[in-house]
Coordinates of C-alpha atoms in Angstrom, one line a residue:
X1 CA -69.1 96.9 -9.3
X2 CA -69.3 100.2 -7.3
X3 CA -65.9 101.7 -7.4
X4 CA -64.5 103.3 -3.5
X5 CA -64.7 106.7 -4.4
X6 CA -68.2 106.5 -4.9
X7 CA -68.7 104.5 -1.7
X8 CA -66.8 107.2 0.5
X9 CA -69.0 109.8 -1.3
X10 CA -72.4 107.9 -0.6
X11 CA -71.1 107.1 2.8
X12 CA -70.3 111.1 3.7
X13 CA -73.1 112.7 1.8
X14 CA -75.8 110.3 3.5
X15 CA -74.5 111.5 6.9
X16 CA -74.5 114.4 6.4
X17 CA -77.8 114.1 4.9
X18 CA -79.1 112.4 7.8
X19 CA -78.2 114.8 10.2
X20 CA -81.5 115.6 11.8
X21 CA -81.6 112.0 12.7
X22 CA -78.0 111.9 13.9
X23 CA -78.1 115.3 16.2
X24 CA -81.4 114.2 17.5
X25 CA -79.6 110.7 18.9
X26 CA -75.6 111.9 18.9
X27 CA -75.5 111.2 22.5
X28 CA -76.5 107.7 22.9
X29 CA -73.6 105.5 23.2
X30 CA -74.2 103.7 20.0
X31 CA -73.3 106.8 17.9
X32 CA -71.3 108.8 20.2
X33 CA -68.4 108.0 17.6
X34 CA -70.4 108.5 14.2
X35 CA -69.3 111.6 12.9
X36 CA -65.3 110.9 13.5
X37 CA -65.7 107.0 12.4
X38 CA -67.9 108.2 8.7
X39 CA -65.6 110.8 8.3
X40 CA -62.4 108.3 8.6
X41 CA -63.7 105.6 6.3
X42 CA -64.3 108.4 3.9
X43 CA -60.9 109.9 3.9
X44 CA -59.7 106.1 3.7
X45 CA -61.8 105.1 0.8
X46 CA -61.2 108.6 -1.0
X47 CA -57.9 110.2 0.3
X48 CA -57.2 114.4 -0.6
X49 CA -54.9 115.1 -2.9
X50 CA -53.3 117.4 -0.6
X51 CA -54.5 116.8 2.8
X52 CA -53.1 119.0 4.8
X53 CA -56.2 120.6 6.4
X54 CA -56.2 121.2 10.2
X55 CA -60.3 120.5 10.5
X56 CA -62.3 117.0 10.3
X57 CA -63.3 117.5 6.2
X58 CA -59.9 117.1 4.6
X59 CA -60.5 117.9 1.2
X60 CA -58.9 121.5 0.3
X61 CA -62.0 123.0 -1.9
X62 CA -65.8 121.4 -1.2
X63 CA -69.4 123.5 -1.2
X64 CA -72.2 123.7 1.4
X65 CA -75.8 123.8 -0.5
X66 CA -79.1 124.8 1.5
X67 CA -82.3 126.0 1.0
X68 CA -81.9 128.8 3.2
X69 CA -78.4 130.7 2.7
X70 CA -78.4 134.1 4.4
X71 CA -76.3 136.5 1.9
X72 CA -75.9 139.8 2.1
X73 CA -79.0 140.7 0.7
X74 CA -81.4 138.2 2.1
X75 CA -82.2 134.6 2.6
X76 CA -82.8 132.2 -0.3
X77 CA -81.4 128.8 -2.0
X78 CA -77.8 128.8 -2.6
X79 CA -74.6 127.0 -2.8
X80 CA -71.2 128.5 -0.5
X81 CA -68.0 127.3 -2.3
X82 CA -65.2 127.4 -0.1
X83 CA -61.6 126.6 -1.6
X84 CA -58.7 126.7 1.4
X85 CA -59.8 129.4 4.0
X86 CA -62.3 131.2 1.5
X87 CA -65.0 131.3 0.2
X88 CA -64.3 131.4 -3.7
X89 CA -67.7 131.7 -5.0
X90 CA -71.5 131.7 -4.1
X91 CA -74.6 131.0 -6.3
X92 CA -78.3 130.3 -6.3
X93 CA -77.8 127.0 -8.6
X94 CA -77.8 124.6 -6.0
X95 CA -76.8 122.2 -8.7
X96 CA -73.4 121.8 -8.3
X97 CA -71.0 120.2 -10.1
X98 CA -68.3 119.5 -7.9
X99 CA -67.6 115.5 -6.1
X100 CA -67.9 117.1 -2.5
X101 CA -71.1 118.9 -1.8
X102 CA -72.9 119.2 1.8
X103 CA -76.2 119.6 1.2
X104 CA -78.2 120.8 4.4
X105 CA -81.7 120.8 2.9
X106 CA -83.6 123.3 4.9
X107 CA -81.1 124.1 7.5
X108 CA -79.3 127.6 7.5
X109 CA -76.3 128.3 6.9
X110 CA -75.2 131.6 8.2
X111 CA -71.7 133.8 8.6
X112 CA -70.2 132.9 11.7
X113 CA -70.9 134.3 15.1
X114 CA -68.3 136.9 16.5
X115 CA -68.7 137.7 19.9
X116 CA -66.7 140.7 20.2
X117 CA -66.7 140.6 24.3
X118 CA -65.2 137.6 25.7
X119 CA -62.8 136.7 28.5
X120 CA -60.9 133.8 28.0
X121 CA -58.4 134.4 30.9
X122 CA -55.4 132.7 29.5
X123 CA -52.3 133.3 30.9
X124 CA -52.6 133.4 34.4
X125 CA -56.1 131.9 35.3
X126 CA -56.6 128.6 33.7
X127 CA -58.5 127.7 36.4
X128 CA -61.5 130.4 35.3
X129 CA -61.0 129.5 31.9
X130 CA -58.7 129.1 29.3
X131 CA -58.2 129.4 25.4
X132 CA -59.1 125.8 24.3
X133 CA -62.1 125.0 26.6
X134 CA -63.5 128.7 25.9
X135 CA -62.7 128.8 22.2
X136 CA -64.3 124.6 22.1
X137 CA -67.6 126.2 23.9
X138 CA -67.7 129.0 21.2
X139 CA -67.4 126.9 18.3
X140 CA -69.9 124.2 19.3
X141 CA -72.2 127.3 19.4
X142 CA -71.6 128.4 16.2
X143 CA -69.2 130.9 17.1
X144 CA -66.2 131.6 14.8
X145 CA -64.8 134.4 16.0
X146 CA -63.6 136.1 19.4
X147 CA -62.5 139.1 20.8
X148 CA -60.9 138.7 24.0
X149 CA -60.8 141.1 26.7
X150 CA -57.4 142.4 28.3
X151 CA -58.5 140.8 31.9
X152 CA -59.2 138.6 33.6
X153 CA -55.7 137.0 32.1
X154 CA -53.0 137.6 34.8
X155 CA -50.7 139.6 33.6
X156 CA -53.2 141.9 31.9
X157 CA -53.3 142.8 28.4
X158 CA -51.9 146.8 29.1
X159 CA -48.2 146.0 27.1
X160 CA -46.7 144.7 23.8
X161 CA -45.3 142.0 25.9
X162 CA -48.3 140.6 27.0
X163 CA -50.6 141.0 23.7
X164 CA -47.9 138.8 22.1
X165 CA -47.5 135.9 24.7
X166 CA -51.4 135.9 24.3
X167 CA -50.8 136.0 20.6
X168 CA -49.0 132.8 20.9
X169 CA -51.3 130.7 23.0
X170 CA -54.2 131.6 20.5
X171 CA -51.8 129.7 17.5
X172 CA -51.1 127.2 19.9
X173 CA -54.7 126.7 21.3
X174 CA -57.7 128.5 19.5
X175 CA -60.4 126.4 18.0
X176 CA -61.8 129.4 16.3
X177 CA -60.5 132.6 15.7
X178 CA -59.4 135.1 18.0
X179 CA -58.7 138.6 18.4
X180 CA -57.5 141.2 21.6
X181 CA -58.4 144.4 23.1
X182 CA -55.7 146.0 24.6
X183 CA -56.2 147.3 28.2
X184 CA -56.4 151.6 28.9
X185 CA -55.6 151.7 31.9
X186 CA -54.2 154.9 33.9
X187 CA -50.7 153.8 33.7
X188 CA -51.0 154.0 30.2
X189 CA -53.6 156.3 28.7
X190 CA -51.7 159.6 28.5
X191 CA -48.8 157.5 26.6
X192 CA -49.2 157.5 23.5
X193 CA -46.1 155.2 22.2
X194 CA -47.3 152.3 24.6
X195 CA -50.6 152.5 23.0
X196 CA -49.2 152.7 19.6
X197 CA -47.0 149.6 20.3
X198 CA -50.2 147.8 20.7
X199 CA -52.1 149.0 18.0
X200 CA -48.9 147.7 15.9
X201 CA -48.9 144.6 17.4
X202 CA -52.5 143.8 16.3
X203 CA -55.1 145.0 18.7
X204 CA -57.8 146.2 17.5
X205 CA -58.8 148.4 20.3
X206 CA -58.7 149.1 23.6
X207 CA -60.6 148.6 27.0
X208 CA -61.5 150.6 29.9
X209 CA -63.5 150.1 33.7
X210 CA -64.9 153.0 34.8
X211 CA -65.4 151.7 37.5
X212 CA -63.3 148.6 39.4
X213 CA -63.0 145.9 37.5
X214 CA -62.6 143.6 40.2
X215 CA -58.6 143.0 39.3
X216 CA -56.6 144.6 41.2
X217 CA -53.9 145.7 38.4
X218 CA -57.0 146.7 36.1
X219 CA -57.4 150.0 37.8
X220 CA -60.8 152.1 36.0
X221 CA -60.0 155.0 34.4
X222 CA -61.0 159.0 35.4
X223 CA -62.2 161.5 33.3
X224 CA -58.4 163.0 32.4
X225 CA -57.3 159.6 31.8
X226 CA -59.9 159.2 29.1
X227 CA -59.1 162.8 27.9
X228 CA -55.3 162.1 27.7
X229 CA -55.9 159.0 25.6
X230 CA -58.7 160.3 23.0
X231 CA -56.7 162.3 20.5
X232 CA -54.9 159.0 19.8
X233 CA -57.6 156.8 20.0
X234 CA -59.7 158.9 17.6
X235 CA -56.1 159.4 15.0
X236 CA -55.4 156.2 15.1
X237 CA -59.3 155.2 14.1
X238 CA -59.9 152.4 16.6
X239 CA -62.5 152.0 18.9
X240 CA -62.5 152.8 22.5
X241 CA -64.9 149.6 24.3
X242 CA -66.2 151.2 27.7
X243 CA -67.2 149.3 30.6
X244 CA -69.5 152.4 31.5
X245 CA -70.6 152.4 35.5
X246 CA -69.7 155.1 37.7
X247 CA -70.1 153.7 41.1
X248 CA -71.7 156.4 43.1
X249 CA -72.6 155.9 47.3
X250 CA -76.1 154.1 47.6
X251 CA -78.8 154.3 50.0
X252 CA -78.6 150.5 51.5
X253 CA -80.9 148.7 54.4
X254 CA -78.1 146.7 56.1
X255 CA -80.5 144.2 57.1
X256 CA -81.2 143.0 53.6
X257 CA -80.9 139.3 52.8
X258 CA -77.1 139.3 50.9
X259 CA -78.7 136.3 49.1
X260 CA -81.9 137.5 47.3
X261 CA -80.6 138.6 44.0
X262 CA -82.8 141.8 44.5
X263 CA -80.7 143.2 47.5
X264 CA -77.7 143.2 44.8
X265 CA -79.3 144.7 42.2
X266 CA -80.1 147.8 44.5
X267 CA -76.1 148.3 44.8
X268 CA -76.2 148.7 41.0
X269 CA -78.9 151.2 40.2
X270 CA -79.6 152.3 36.4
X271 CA -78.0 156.0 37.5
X272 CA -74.3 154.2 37.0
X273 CA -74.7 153.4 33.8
X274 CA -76.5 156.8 32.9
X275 CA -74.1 158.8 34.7
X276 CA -71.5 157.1 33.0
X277 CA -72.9 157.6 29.5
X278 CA -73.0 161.1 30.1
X279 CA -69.7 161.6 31.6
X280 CA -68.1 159.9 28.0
X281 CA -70.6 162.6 26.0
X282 CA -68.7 165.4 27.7
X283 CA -65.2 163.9 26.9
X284 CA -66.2 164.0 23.3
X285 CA -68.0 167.2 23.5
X286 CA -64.5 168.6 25.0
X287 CA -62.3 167.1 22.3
X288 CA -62.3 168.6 18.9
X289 CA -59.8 166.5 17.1
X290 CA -60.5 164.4 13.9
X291 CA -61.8 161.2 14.1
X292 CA -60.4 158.5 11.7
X293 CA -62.9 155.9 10.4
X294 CA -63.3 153.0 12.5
X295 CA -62.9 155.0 15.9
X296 CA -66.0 154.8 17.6
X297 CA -66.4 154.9 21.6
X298 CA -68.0 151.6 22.2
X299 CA -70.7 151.2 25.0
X300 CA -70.4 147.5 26.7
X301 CA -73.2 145.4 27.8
X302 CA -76.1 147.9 28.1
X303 CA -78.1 146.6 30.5
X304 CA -80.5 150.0 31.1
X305 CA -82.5 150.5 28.3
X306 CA -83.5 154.1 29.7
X307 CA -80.0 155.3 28.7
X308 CA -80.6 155.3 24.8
X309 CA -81.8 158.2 25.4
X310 CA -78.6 159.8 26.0
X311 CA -76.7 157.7 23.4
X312 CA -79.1 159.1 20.8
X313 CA -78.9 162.4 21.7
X314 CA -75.2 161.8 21.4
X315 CA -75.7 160.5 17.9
X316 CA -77.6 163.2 16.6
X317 CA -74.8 165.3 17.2
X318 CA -72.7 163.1 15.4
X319 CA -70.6 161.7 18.3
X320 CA -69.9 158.1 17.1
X321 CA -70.8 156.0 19.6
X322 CA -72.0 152.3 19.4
X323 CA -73.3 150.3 22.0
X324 CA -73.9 146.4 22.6
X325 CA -76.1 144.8 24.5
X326 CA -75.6 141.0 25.9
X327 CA -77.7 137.9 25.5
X328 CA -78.3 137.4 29.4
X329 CA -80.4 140.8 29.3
X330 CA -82.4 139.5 26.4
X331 CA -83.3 136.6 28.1
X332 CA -83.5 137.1 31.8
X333 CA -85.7 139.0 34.2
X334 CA -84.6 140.0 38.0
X335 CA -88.3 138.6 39.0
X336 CA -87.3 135.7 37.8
X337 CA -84.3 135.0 39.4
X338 CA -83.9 132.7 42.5
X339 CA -82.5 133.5 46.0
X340 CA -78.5 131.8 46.2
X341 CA -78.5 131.6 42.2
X342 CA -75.5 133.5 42.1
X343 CA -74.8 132.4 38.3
X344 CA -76.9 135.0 37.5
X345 CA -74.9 137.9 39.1
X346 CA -72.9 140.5 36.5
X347 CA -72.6 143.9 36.0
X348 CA -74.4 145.9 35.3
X349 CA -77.3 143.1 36.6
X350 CA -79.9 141.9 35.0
X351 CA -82.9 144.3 35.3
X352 CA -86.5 143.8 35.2
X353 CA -88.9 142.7 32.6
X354 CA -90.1 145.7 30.7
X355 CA -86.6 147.0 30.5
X356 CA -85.6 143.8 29.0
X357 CA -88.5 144.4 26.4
X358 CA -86.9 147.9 26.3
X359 CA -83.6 146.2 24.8
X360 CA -85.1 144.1 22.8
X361 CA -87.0 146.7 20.7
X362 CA -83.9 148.5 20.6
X363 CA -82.2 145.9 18.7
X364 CA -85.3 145.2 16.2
X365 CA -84.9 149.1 15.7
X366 CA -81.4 149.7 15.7
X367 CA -81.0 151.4 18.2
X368 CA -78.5 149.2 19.9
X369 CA -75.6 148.1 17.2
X370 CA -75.1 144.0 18.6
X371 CA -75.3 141.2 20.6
X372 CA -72.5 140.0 22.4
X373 CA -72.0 137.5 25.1
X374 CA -69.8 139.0 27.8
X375 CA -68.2 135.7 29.0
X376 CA -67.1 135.6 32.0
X377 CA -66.8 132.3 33.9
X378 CA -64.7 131.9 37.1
X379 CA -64.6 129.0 39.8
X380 CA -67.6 128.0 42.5
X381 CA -66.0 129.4 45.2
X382 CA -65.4 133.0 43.6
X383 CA -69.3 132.8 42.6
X384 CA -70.3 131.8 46.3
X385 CA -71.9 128.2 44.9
X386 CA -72.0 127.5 48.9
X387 CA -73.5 130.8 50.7
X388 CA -75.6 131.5 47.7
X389 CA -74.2 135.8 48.3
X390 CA -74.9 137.7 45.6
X391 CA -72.9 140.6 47.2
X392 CA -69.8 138.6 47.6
X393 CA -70.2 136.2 44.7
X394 CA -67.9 137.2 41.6
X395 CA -70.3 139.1 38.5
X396 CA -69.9 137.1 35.1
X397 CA -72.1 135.2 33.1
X398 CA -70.9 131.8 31.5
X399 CA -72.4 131.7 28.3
X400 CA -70.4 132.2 24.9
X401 CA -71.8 128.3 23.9
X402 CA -75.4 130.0 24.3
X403 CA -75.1 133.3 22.3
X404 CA -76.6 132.5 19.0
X405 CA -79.6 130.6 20.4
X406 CA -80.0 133.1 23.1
X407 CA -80.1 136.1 21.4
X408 CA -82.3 134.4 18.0
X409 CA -85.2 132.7 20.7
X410 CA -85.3 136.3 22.4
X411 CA -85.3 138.2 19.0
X412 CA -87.4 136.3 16.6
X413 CA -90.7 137.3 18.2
X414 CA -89.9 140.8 18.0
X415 CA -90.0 140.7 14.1
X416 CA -86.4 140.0 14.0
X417 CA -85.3 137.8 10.9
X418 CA -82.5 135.7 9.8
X419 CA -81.0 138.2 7.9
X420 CA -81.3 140.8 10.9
X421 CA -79.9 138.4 13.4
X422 CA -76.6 138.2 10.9
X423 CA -76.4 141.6 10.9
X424 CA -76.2 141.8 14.4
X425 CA -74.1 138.9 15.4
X426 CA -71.6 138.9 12.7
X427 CA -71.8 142.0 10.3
X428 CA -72.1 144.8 13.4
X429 CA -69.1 143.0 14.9
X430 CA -66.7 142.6 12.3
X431 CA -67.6 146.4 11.8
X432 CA -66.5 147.3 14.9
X433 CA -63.4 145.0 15.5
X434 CA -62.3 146.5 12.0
X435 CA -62.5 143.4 10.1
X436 CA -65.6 143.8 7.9
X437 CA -63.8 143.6 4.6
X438 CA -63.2 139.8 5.6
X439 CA -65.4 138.6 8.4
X440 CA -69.4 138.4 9.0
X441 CA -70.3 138.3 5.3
X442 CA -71.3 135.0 3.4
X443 CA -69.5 136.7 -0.1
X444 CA -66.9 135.5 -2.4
X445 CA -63.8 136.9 -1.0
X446 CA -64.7 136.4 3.1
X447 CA -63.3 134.2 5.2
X448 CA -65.2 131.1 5.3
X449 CA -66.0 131.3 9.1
X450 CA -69.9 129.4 8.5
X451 CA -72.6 128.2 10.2
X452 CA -75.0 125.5 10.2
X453 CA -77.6 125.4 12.2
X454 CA -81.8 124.7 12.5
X455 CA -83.7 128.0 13.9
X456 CA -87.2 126.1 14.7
X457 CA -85.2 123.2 16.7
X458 CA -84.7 123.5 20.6
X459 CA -80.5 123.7 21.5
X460 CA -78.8 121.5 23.8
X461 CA -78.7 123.4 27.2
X462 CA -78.3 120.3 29.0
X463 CA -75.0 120.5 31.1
X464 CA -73.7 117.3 29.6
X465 CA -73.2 119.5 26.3
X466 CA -71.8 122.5 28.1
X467 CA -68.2 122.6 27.2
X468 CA -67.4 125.9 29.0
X469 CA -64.3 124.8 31.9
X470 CA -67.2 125.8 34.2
X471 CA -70.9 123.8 34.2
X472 CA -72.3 126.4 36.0
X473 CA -74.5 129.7 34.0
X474 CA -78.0 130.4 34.2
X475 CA -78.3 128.9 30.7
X476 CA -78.6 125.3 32.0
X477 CA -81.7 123.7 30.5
X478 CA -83.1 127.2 29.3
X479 CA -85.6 126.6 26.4
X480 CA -83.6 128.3 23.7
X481 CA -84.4 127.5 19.8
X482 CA -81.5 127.7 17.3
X483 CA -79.5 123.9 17.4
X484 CA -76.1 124.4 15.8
X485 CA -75.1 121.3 13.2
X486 CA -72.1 122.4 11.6
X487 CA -69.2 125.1 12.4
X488 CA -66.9 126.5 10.0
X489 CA -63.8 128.1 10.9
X490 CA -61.7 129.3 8.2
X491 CA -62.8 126.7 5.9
X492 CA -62.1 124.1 8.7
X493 CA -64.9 121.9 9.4
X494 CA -64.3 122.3 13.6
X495 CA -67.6 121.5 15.0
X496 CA -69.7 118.9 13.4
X497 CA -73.5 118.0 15.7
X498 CA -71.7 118.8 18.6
X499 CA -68.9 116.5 18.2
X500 CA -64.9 119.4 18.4
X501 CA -62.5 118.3 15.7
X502 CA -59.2 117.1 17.6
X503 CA -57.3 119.6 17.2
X504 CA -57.3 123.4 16.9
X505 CA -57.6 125.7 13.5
X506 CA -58.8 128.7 14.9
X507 CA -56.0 132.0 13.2
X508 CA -54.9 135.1 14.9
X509 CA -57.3 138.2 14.1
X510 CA -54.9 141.1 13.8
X511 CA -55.6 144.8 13.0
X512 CA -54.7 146.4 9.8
X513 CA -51.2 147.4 10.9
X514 CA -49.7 144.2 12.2

């Protein structure tokens, strides 16, 4: 007689197994319910010893087998043993002796996705976003960390007061892990003890507009501002994330169409961002003071590739600045883009093809440091659903679900690997958020923030699968390659073929001194 532990194993193991078959049918409406149901009976049939895990898989200590691990080092059969939040050990016998294995045959299995550039907009403007439908988006696309930007929350993120009330709601509400940039603002960036406050307080940098952020008690920063606040910034080692436009008066025919995406893009030449770039290059030039590891001034969503040039230079003097780039301008081309499809508006926009080219080549070479997805949702009426105005429509992408397939289907034909893509979507970003020694590495010791997922198999853009609060981004039905199977947040099996665990397990990512 087969005894029930063996059942519940057979029963677990074989779904799992199965789960090309299952995520290629999880939405019809016989097996909507399979991965909660299998996961039940098991538990039933072969209760934890100590189940007190948050995620779906109860038991405290299980390990993940594939043929294609990406370690440190490169990509090759392996086994991931993860024991509470860690992972405890790693090896190339995939023969495991150990009662609950996963074994993903030739699926991936990857560190987790941080996307160090995300605006979840919680407090104040739940009705943008929010912390659970933003952080349930992210982890269904194999995102296990965030870094969320001080606006477009209402109140912003510029006090102690405010990065601990959005402290809070992350405990309460985060489905993967989050962290906060602090706002520099002008109010703020010649005092020192307000910024020091926040650095205590856990944020692990801070963020400034230099130009207007579109928030009203976000004001952009000016030259002396940035001045004032670099000697701390620089002593204190963290890094400064630049949102780096300076807004200039443009030539404009008054008589262009408002709703061809190429009238907006005219607004927003390539000179603002090089301009910009430049301006930041004299601050440091200008200040001599010591620079603590991890400081870094940060450049945000490149869009121009044309202003490497100047970052490089930069470099070669050995001013440490890093820049990202963002997955809508590795997938997107302004000739592409329809009149009234104002999901496509941000800032800096989307540019042409060969500059997109531009970015990508960067990235196979280095030249930029990550990916990140810049999410920025907000309601139909602010994106002008209706009129179809690109020059009135609010500028953000929705697309933190879409980052990992985006940026691998727009990388992998550039020469770029599954060992590069880690490196620049979780090893480059726990770098610069300052939590390398723990996050973006598949090594004993990390956190065991995993991913599972099939690089040759098309994702689900459809909007039934779009968990973002907002159904609306330029994503919808794109053809990207990279289907997420499994999430792993902190050892907490969150995400599972598209089906969100029930409740949240997502931790608090603080810097070093909180």
């Amino acid at each position: 007689m087969v005894d029930k532990p063996m059942i519940g194993m057979v029963i677990l193991l074989n779904a799992i197994a199965a789960g090309v078959l299952y995520q290629r049918f999880h939405d019809h409406p016989q097996v909507q319910l399979l991965e909660s149901r299998v996961l039940e009976v098991y538990h039933k049939l072969l209760p934890p010893k100590t189940p007190d895990r948050c995620g779906a898989l109860k038991w405290p200590s299980y390990v993940l087998i594939s043929d294609r691990v990406v370690f440190p080092d490169g990509v090759r059969p392996g086994a991931v043993f993860v024991e509470g939040s860690k992972i405890v050990a790693v090896s190339e016998n995939v023969t495991v002796d150990n009662p609950h294995v996963m074994n993903f045959k030739n699926a991936v299995i990857s560190p987790g996705v941080i996307d160090v550039h995300i605006h979840l907009n919680e407090p104040g403007r739940l009705d943008w976003e929010g912390i659970t439908n933003g952080t349930r988006a992210a982890a269904t696309g194999g995102v296990t960390t965030v870094i969320d930007m001080p606006l477009n929350s209402d109140p912003v993120t510029t006090d102690r007061t405010q990065l601990e009330a959005k402290k809070k709601l992350a405990r309460a509400k985060a489905f993967t892990n989050v962290g906060f940039w602090a706002g520099l603002v002008p109010g703020n960036a010649a005092n020192h003890t307000r910024l020091e406050e926040l650095v205590a307080g856990g944020a692990l940098g801070f963020k400034s507009f230099m130009c207007n952020s579109g928030i009203n008690d976000f004001p952009n920063v000016e030259s002396a501002d940035i001045a004032a606040a670099l000697p701390f910034l620089k002593r204190r080692g963290v890094p400064f994330f630049v949102h780096a436009e300076v807004v200039t008066q443009v030539e404009s025919d008054p008589s262009a169409d408002p709703t061809r995406y190429t009238t907006y893009m005219a607004t927003r030449p390539p000179k603002f961002e090089q301009d910009a770039i430049r301006l930041l290059v004299q601050l440091l030039d200008a200040d001599t003071s010591p620079a603590a590891p991890g400081f870094s001034v940060h450049i945000a969503h490149l869009a121009d590739a044309d202003s490497l040039e100047i970052i490089r230079g930069a470099q070669s003097r050995g001013h440490p600045l890093t820049v990202e780039t963002c997955a809508h301008y590795l997938t997107f081309s302004s000739e592409d883009i329809p009149d009234k499809q104002t999901q496509y508006k941000c800032a800096p926009p989307i540019r042409d093809a060969t500059n997109k080219q531009m970015l990508i080549k960067a990235l196979a070479s280095g030249a930029i440091n990550l990916v990140s997805s810049d999410h920025s949702p907000a309601p139909a009426s602010l994106k002008e659903v209706e009129s179809g105005n690109f020059l009135r429509a609010w500028g953000g992408i929705s697309g933190v679900q879409y980052l990992l397939p985006a940026t691998w289907t727009a990388l992998r034909e550039a020469g770029v690997d599954l060992l590069g893509l880690a490196r620049l979507l979780s090893e480059a970003p726990a770098r610069l958020a300052g939590c390398s020694s723990r996050k973006g590495r598949v090594a004993p010791g990390y956190d065991a923030d995993l991913v599972v997922w099939e690089p040759e198999e098309r994702a689900n853009t459809s909007v039934a699968l779009n968990m973002h609060t907002h159904k609306l981004s330029p994503y919808t039905d794109a053809p990207l390659y990279g289907k997420v199977l499994v999430t792993v947040v902190g050892g907490e099996l969150t995400s599972l073929f598209g089906r969100i665990n029930k409740q949240p397990c997502g931790q608090v990512v603080l810097g070093g001194d909180a």
